[in-house]
CSV table of C-alpha atoms in Angstrom, one decimal:
chain,number,residue,atom,x,y,z
A,1,UNK,CA,39.6,33.2,8.0
A,2,UNK,CA,39.1,30.1,10.1
A,3,UNK,CA,42.0,27.6,9.5
A,4,UNK,CA,41.4,23.9,9.9
A,5,UNK,CA,45.1,23.1,10.3
A,6,UNK,CA,45.4,25.6,13.2
A,7,UNK,CA,42.2,24.2,14.7
A,8,UNK,CA,43.7,20.7,14.4
A,9,UNK,CA,46.9,21.8,16.0
A,10,UNK,CA,45.0,23.1,19.0
A,11,UNK,CA,43.1,19.8,19.2
A,12,UNK,CA,46.4,17.8,19.0
A,13,UNK,CA,47.8,20.0,21.8
A,14,UNK,CA,44.8,19.3,24.0
A,15,UNK,CA,45.0,15.6,23.3
A,16,UNK,CA,48.6,15.5,24.4
A,17,UNK,CA,47.7,17.3,27.6
A,18,UNK,CA,44.9,14.8,28.2
A,19,UNK,CA,47.3,11.9,27.8
A,20,UNK,CA,49.5,13.4,30.5
A,21,UNK,CA,46.6,13.8,32.9
A,22,UNK,CA,45.5,10.3,34.1
A,23,UNK,CA,42.9,11.8,36.5
A,24,UNK,CA,41.0,13.5,33.6
A,25,UNK,CA,41.2,10.3,31.6
A,26,UNK,CA,39.8,8.4,34.5
A,27,UNK,CA,37.0,10.9,34.8
A,28,UNK,CA,36.4,10.7,31.1
A,29,UNK,CA,36.1,7.0,30.7
A,30,UNK,CA,35.7,5.2,34.1
A,31,UNK,CA,33.4,7.6,35.9
A,32,UNK,CA,30.5,7.6,33.4
A,33,UNK,CA,30.5,3.8,33.1
A,34,UNK,CA,30.7,3.4,36.9
A,35,UNK,CA,27.9,5.9,37.4
A,36,UNK,CA,25.6,4.1,34.9
A,37,UNK,CA,26.0,0.8,36.6
A,38,UNK,CA,25.9,2.2,40.1
A,39,UNK,CA,22.9,4.4,39.7
A,40,UNK,CA,21.2,1.9,37.4
A,41,UNK,CA,21.1,-0.6,40.3
A,42,UNK,CA,20.5,1.9,43.1
A,43,UNK,CA,17.7,4.1,41.6
A,44,UNK,CA,14.7,1.9,41.3
A,45,UNK,CA,11.0,2.4,41.8
A,46,UNK,CA,10.3,-1.3,41.6
A,47,UNK,CA,8.9,-2.8,44.8
A,48,UNK,CA,9.9,-6.5,45.2
A,49,UNK,CA,10.2,-9.0,48.1
A,50,UNK,CA,7.6,-7.3,50.2
A,51,UNK,CA,7.6,-8.8,53.6
A,52,UNK,CA,4.1,-9.9,54.6
A,53,UNK,CA,2.5,-10.9,57.9
A,54,UNK,CA,-0.6,-13.0,57.8
A,55,UNK,CA,-3.4,-13.2,60.4
A,56,UNK,CA,-5.7,-15.9,59.2
A,57,UNK,CA,-8.6,-16.0,61.6
A,58,UNK,CA,-10.7,-18.2,59.2
A,59,UNK,CA,-8.3,-21.1,58.7
A,60,UNK,CA,-10.3,-22.3,55.7
A,61,UNK,CA,-9.4,-23.6,52.3
A,62,UNK,CA,-10.3,-20.3,50.7
A,63,UNK,CA,-8.2,-18.3,53.1
A,64,UNK,CA,-5.2,-20.5,52.5
A,65,UNK,CA,-5.8,-20.1,48.7
A,66,UNK,CA,-5.7,-16.3,49.2
A,67,UNK,CA,-2.4,-16.4,51.1
A,68,UNK,CA,-0.9,-18.8,48.4
A,69,UNK,CA,-2.0,-16.3,45.7
A,70,UNK,CA,0.1,-13.6,47.5
A,71,UNK,CA,3.1,-15.9,47.6
A,72,UNK,CA,2.7,-17.0,44.0
A,73,UNK,CA,2.6,-13.4,42.7
A,74,UNK,CA,6.3,-13.2,43.3
A,75,UNK,CA,6.1,-9.8,45.0
A,76,UNK,CA,5.3,-10.9,48.5
A,77,UNK,CA,7.1,-13.1,51.0
A,78,UNK,CA,5.3,-14.3,54.0
A,79,UNK,CA,7.7,-13.9,56.9
A,80,UNK,CA,5.4,-13.8,59.9
A,81,UNK,CA,2.2,-15.7,60.8
A,82,UNK,CA,0.5,-14.1,63.8
A,83,UNK,CA,-2.4,-15.4,66.0
A,84,UNK,CA,-3.9,-12.1,67.0
A,85,UNK,CA,-4.2,-8.5,65.9
A,86,UNK,CA,-2.1,-7.2,68.8
A,87,UNK,CA,1.0,-8.7,67.3
A,88,UNK,CA,0.8,-6.7,64.1
A,89,UNK,CA,1.6,-3.2,65.3
A,90,UNK,CA,5.0,-4.1,66.8
A,91,UNK,CA,6.0,-5.8,63.5
A,92,UNK,CA,5.1,-2.7,61.6
A,93,UNK,CA,6.8,-0.4,64.1
A,94,UNK,CA,10.1,-2.3,63.8
A,95,UNK,CA,9.8,-2.6,60.0
A,96,UNK,CA,9.9,-6.4,60.3
A,97,UNK,CA,7.1,-6.5,57.7
A,98,UNK,CA,5.7,-3.9,55.2
A,99,UNK,CA,2.2,-5.1,55.1
A,100,UNK,CA,-0.1,-7.3,57.2
A,101,UNK,CA,-3.0,-9.3,55.7
A,102,UNK,CA,-5.9,-9.9,58.1
A,103,UNK,CA,-8.5,-12.5,57.0
A,104,UNK,CA,-11.5,-12.4,59.4
A,105,UNK,CA,-13.6,-15.4,60.6
A,106,UNK,CA,-16.3,-16.4,58.2
A,107,UNK,CA,-14.3,-15.5,55.1
A,108,UNK,CA,-15.1,-18.8,53.3
A,109,UNK,CA,-18.7,-18.9,54.5
A,110,UNK,CA,-19.3,-15.4,53.1
A,111,UNK,CA,-17.8,-16.3,49.8
A,112,UNK,CA,-19.8,-19.5,49.5
A,113,UNK,CA,-23.0,-17.6,50.3
A,114,UNK,CA,-22.2,-15.0,47.6
A,115,UNK,CA,-21.8,-12.2,50.1
A,116,UNK,CA,-18.9,-9.7,50.1
A,117,UNK,CA,-16.0,-11.1,52.2
A,118,UNK,CA,-13.9,-8.2,53.7
A,119,UNK,CA,-10.2,-8.6,53.9
A,120,UNK,CA,-8.0,-6.1,55.7
A,121,UNK,CA,-4.5,-5.0,54.5
A,122,UNK,CA,-2.5,-2.9,57.0
A,123,UNK,CA,0.4,-1.1,55.3
A,124,UNK,CA,3.4,0.7,56.6
A,125,UNK,CA,3.0,4.1,55.1
A,126,UNK,CA,6.4,5.6,56.3
A,127,UNK,CA,7.6,5.0,52.7
A,128,UNK,CA,4.7,6.4,50.6
A,129,UNK,CA,5.9,4.9,47.3
A,130,UNK,CA,6.4,1.4,48.7
A,131,UNK,CA,3.0,1.6,50.5
A,132,UNK,CA,1.2,2.7,47.4
A,133,UNK,CA,2.7,0.0,45.2
A,134,UNK,CA,2.1,-2.7,47.9
A,135,UNK,CA,-1.5,-1.7,48.2
A,136,UNK,CA,-2.0,-1.8,44.4
A,137,UNK,CA,-0.4,-5.3,44.3
A,138,UNK,CA,-2.5,-6.5,47.1
A,139,UNK,CA,-5.7,-5.1,45.6
A,140,UNK,CA,-5.0,-6.7,42.3
A,141,UNK,CA,-4.4,-10.1,43.9
A,142,UNK,CA,-7.5,-10.0,46.0
A,143,UNK,CA,-9.6,-8.8,42.9
A,144,UNK,CA,-8.2,-11.8,40.9
A,145,UNK,CA,-9.4,-14.1,43.6
A,146,UNK,CA,-12.9,-12.7,43.6
A,147,UNK,CA,-15.2,-15.3,42.1
A,148,UNK,CA,-18.1,-12.9,41.5
A,149,UNK,CA,-19.0,-12.4,37.9
A,150,UNK,CA,-18.7,-8.7,36.9
A,151,UNK,CA,-20.6,-7.1,34.0
A,152,UNK,CA,-17.5,-5.2,33.0
A,153,UNK,CA,-14.1,-6.9,32.6
A,154,UNK,CA,-11.0,-4.7,32.5
A,155,UNK,CA,-8.0,-6.0,30.5
A,156,UNK,CA,-5.2,-3.4,31.0
A,157,UNK,CA,-2.3,-3.3,28.5
A,158,UNK,CA,1.0,-1.5,29.1
A,159,UNK,CA,2.8,-0.1,26.0
A,160,UNK,CA,6.6,0.4,25.7
A,161,UNK,CA,7.6,-0.9,29.1
A,162,UNK,CA,5.4,-3.9,29.5
A,163,UNK,CA,7.0,-5.3,32.6
A,164,UNK,CA,7.0,-1.9,34.3
A,165,UNK,CA,10.7,-2.2,35.1
A,166,UNK,CA,12.3,0.9,36.6
A,167,UNK,CA,15.6,0.2,34.8
A,168,UNK,CA,13.9,0.7,31.4
A,169,UNK,CA,12.9,4.2,32.5
A,170,UNK,CA,15.9,5.1,34.6
A,171,UNK,CA,18.9,3.9,32.6
A,172,UNK,CA,18.2,5.8,29.3
A,173,UNK,CA,17.6,9.0,31.4
A,174,UNK,CA,20.9,8.4,33.3
A,175,UNK,CA,22.8,8.6,30.0
A,176,UNK,CA,21.6,12.2,29.6
A,177,UNK,CA,22.3,13.3,33.2
A,178,UNK,CA,25.7,11.7,33.5
A,179,UNK,CA,26.9,13.0,30.1
A,180,UNK,CA,25.7,16.5,31.0
A,181,UNK,CA,27.7,16.4,34.2
A,182,UNK,CA,30.9,14.8,32.9
A,183,UNK,CA,31.1,16.9,29.7
A,184,UNK,CA,30.7,20.2,31.5
A,185,UNK,CA,33.2,19.2,34.2
A,186,UNK,CA,35.9,18.0,31.8
A,187,UNK,CA,35.8,21.1,29.6
A,188,UNK,CA,35.5,23.4,32.7
A,189,UNK,CA,39.2,22.8,33.2
A,190,UNK,CA,40.5,23.5,29.7
A,191,UNK,CA,40.8,27.3,29.5
A,192,UNK,CA,41.3,27.7,33.2
A,193,UNK,CA,44.2,25.3,33.1
A,194,UNK,CA,45.9,27.5,30.4
A,195,UNK,CA,45.7,30.5,32.7
A,196,UNK,CA,46.9,28.7,35.8
A,197,UNK,CA,49.8,27.1,34.1
A,198,UNK,CA,50.9,30.3,32.5
A,199,UNK,CA,50.6,28.9,28.9
A,200,UNK,CA,47.9,31.4,27.9
A,201,UNK,CA,50.7,33.9,27.0
A,202,UNK,CA,52.1,31.4,24.5
A,203,UNK,CA,48.6,30.8,23.1
A,204,UNK,CA,47.9,34.5,22.8
A,205,UNK,CA,51.1,35.0,20.8
A,206,UNK,CA,49.9,32.6,18.1
A,207,UNK,CA,47.7,33.6,15.2
A,208,UNK,CA,44.9,31.2,16.2
A,209,UNK,CA,41.4,32.7,16.2
A,210,UNK,CA,39.1,32.2,19.3
A,211,UNK,CA,36.9,30.0,17.2
A,212,UNK,CA,39.9,27.8,16.4
A,213,UNK,CA,40.9,27.6,20.0
A,214,UNK,CA,37.4,26.6,21.2
A,215,UNK,CA,36.9,24.2,18.3
A,216,UNK,CA,40.3,22.6,18.8
A,217,UNK,CA,39.8,22.1,22.5
A,218,UNK,CA,36.3,20.8,21.8
A,219,UNK,CA,37.3,18.0,19.4
A,220,UNK,CA,39.1,15.6,21.8
A,221,UNK,CA,36.3,15.8,24.4
A,222,UNK,CA,33.7,15.4,21.7
A,223,UNK,CA,35.3,12.2,20.7
A,224,UNK,CA,35.5,11.1,24.3
A,225,UNK,CA,31.9,12.0,24.8
A,226,UNK,CA,30.7,9.9,21.9
A,227,UNK,CA,32.8,7.0,23.1
A,228,UNK,CA,31.2,7.4,26.6
A,229,UNK,CA,27.7,7.5,25.1
A,230,UNK,CA,28.4,4.3,23.2
A,231,UNK,CA,29.7,2.6,26.3
A,232,UNK,CA,26.7,3.8,28.3
A,233,UNK,CA,24.2,2.5,25.7
A,234,UNK,CA,26.0,-0.8,25.5
A,235,UNK,CA,25.9,-1.2,29.3
A,236,UNK,CA,22.2,-0.4,29.3
A,237,UNK,CA,21.6,-3.1,26.6
A,238,UNK,CA,23.8,-5.8,28.2
A,239,UNK,CA,23.6,-5.3,31.9
A,240,UNK,CA,20.1,-3.9,32.4
A,241,UNK,CA,18.5,-5.5,29.2
A,242,UNK,CA,16.9,-2.2,28.2
A,243,UNK,CA,15.4,-2.6,24.7
A,244,UNK,CA,16.7,-0.4,21.9
A,245,UNK,CA,13.7,-0.2,19.5
A,246,UNK,CA,14.6,2.9,17.5
A,247,UNK,CA,17.5,4.0,15.3
A,248,UNK,CA,21.0,3.9,16.9
A,249,UNK,CA,22.2,6.4,14.3
A,250,UNK,CA,19.5,8.9,15.4
A,251,UNK,CA,20.5,8.3,19.0
A,252,UNK,CA,24.1,9.1,18.2
A,253,UNK,CA,23.2,12.2,16.2
A,254,UNK,CA,21.1,13.5,19.0
A,255,UNK,CA,23.9,12.7,21.5
A,256,UNK,CA,26.4,14.7,19.2
A,257,UNK,CA,24.2,17.8,19.4
A,258,UNK,CA,23.7,17.4,23.2
A,259,UNK,CA,27.5,17.0,23.8
A,260,UNK,CA,28.3,20.1,21.7
A,261,UNK,CA,26.1,22.2,24.0
A,262,UNK,CA,27.3,20.6,27.2
A,263,UNK,CA,31.0,20.9,26.2
A,264,UNK,CA,30.5,24.5,25.1
A,265,UNK,CA,28.9,25.3,28.5
A,266,UNK,CA,31.9,23.8,30.3
A,267,UNK,CA,34.4,25.9,28.1
A,268,UNK,CA,32.3,29.0,28.7
A,269,UNK,CA,32.5,28.5,32.5
A,270,UNK,CA,36.3,27.8,32.3
A,271,UNK,CA,36.9,30.9,30.2
A,272,UNK,CA,34.7,33.1,32.4
A,273,UNK,CA,36.2,32.1,35.7
A,274,UNK,CA,39.9,31.3,34.8
A,275,UNK,CA,40.2,29.1,37.9
A,276,UNK,CA,40.1,25.3,37.7
A,277,UNK,CA,38.6,25.0,41.2
A,278,UNK,CA,35.9,27.6,40.8
A,279,UNK,CA,35.1,26.3,37.3
A,280,UNK,CA,34.7,22.7,38.5
A,281,UNK,CA,32.5,23.8,41.3
A,282,UNK,CA,30.3,25.9,39.1
A,283,UNK,CA,30.1,23.3,36.5
A,284,UNK,CA,28.9,20.7,39.0
A,285,UNK,CA,26.3,23.2,40.4
A,286,UNK,CA,25.0,24.2,37.0
A,287,UNK,CA,24.6,20.6,35.8
A,288,UNK,CA,24.1,18.1,38.6
A,289,UNK,CA,21.0,19.5,40.4
A,290,UNK,CA,19.1,20.8,37.3
A,291,UNK,CA,19.8,17.6,35.4
A,292,UNK,CA,18.7,15.3,38.3
A,293,UNK,CA,15.7,17.3,39.5
A,294,UNK,CA,14.4,19.1,36.5
A,295,UNK,CA,15.0,16.8,33.6
A,296,UNK,CA,12.1,14.4,34.1
A,297,UNK,CA,14.6,11.6,35.0
A,298,UNK,CA,13.0,10.9,38.4
A,299,UNK,CA,10.1,13.4,38.8
A,300,UNK,CA,7.3,14.1,36.4
A,301,UNK,CA,7.7,17.7,35.1
A,302,UNK,CA,4.0,18.0,34.5
A,303,UNK,CA,3.4,17.6,38.2
A,304,UNK,CA,5.8,20.3,39.2
A,305,UNK,CA,4.8,23.9,40.2
A,306,UNK,CA,4.6,26.3,37.3
A,307,UNK,CA,7.8,28.2,38.2
A,308,UNK,CA,9.8,25.0,38.2
A,309,UNK,CA,8.2,23.9,34.9
A,310,UNK,CA,9.3,27.2,33.4
A,311,UNK,CA,12.9,26.8,34.7
A,312,UNK,CA,13.0,23.2,33.3
A,313,UNK,CA,12.6,24.5,29.8
A,314,UNK,CA,16.3,25.8,29.9
A,315,UNK,CA,17.6,22.4,31.2
A,316,UNK,CA,19.0,20.6,28.1
A,317,UNK,CA,19.0,17.2,29.8
A,318,UNK,CA,15.2,17.5,29.8
A,319,UNK,CA,15.1,17.2,26.0
A,320,UNK,CA,17.7,14.5,25.7
A,321,UNK,CA,15.9,12.4,28.3
A,322,UNK,CA,12.8,12.5,26.1
A,323,UNK,CA,14.9,11.6,23.1
A,324,UNK,CA,16.6,8.6,24.8
A,325,UNK,CA,13.3,7.2,26.2
A,326,UNK,CA,11.6,7.7,22.8
A,327,UNK,CA,14.4,5.9,20.9
A,328,UNK,CA,15.0,3.2,23.4
A,329,UNK,CA,11.5,2.3,24.5
A,330,UNK,CA,9.1,3.6,21.8
A,331,UNK,CA,11.2,3.3,18.7
A,332,UNK,CA,10.1,6.7,17.4
A,333,UNK,CA,12.0,8.8,14.9
A,334,UNK,CA,12.7,12.4,14.0
A,335,UNK,CA,9.0,12.9,13.0
A,336,UNK,CA,8.1,12.7,16.7
A,337,UNK,CA,11.3,14.0,18.3
A,338,UNK,CA,11.9,17.0,16.1
A,339,UNK,CA,10.9,19.5,18.9
A,340,UNK,CA,13.6,18.0,21.2
A,341,UNK,CA,16.1,18.0,18.3
A,342,UNK,CA,15.4,21.7,17.6
A,343,UNK,CA,15.9,22.5,21.3
A,344,UNK,CA,19.2,20.7,21.3
A,345,UNK,CA,20.4,22.5,18.2
A,346,UNK,CA,19.6,25.8,19.9
A,347,UNK,CA,21.4,24.5,23.0
A,348,UNK,CA,24.5,23.7,21.0
A,349,UNK,CA,24.5,27.0,19.2
A,350,UNK,CA,24.1,28.9,22.5
A,351,UNK,CA,26.7,26.8,24.3
A,352,UNK,CA,29.3,27.3,21.6
A,353,UNK,CA,28.4,30.9,21.2
A,354,UNK,CA,28.9,31.6,24.9
A,355,UNK,CA,32.2,29.8,24.9
A,356,UNK,CA,33.6,31.7,21.9
A,357,UNK,CA,32.4,35.0,23.3
A,358,UNK,CA,33.9,34.4,26.7
A,359,UNK,CA,37.3,33.4,25.5
A,360,UNK,CA,39.7,36.3,25.2
A,361,UNK,CA,43.3,36.1,24.0
A,362,UNK,CA,44.2,39.4,25.5
A,363,UNK,CA,46.2,39.3,28.7
A,364,UNK,CA,45.6,42.0,31.2
């Protein structure tokens, strides 16, 4: 029979050990918050303050209006004004500017006559993302300046992330990735520490069941994990102004399931390897790369090759990222997110099952 008092005794013992280990406490509380802030600022697909060189060969009112439209858009900053096309290449070579706008002679004359007026934008393509975004911005500004009446008027509307801010997409996903890494690394030390300190003999002599040991060791870290999730969500709301449109209770419930599986995975690694060093290294390898690359945090899973898409189905952070973005940005509920909820329930069951199965009280 599973005894709750015995499980609680193991949890109390693990809590006392945590209090005596300031490094683990620092990893548990300071590292997740620091990573949210650090990566939230560093990882960004927004392109702002694009340095622009202008070659205005027309020197007319309409050409000046076009340049002013680029400056007024808030994305471009005119840093260089050149007098001939030969000056453009060195500026791009040295990355002094990202894009050069060339307005040919006769620009205003062509516009006044109702003829197409070509404008050239020369873009530094060394950074493909910046080049693509810069070209899109430039095309939109030039199109807005076009005075020709078009039979079709396009009015685009963006849902959920109206300002197209990278932080709104990145920060919720970071919560999943960081909690996956931290949870597995913290619990990767638990069982291995017992073996290395020689206290496993004392634990083996007690009547505690393996389920009670795993559950007891899980409880303190589960509490820490829920506190970390709350801190991470609060930082996202306050520092990065990410909107929370859905249910906070649903978010915490999903986080609870996710943490159960992640903590179980860490305990499984710890019980299987019995070495703190090896367990930490394997926990980092098993969580960091899959969570960052195959969770959909930074790269669209649908665009990946088929083998990687298949591998991503066993990466739990993939499902939690969808949940976080759905709750934060879309405000959807369980009626939409139930496939991800089912996947995380399965992940929690598998993680805890592996941990219980790997833990052995017998001493060789």
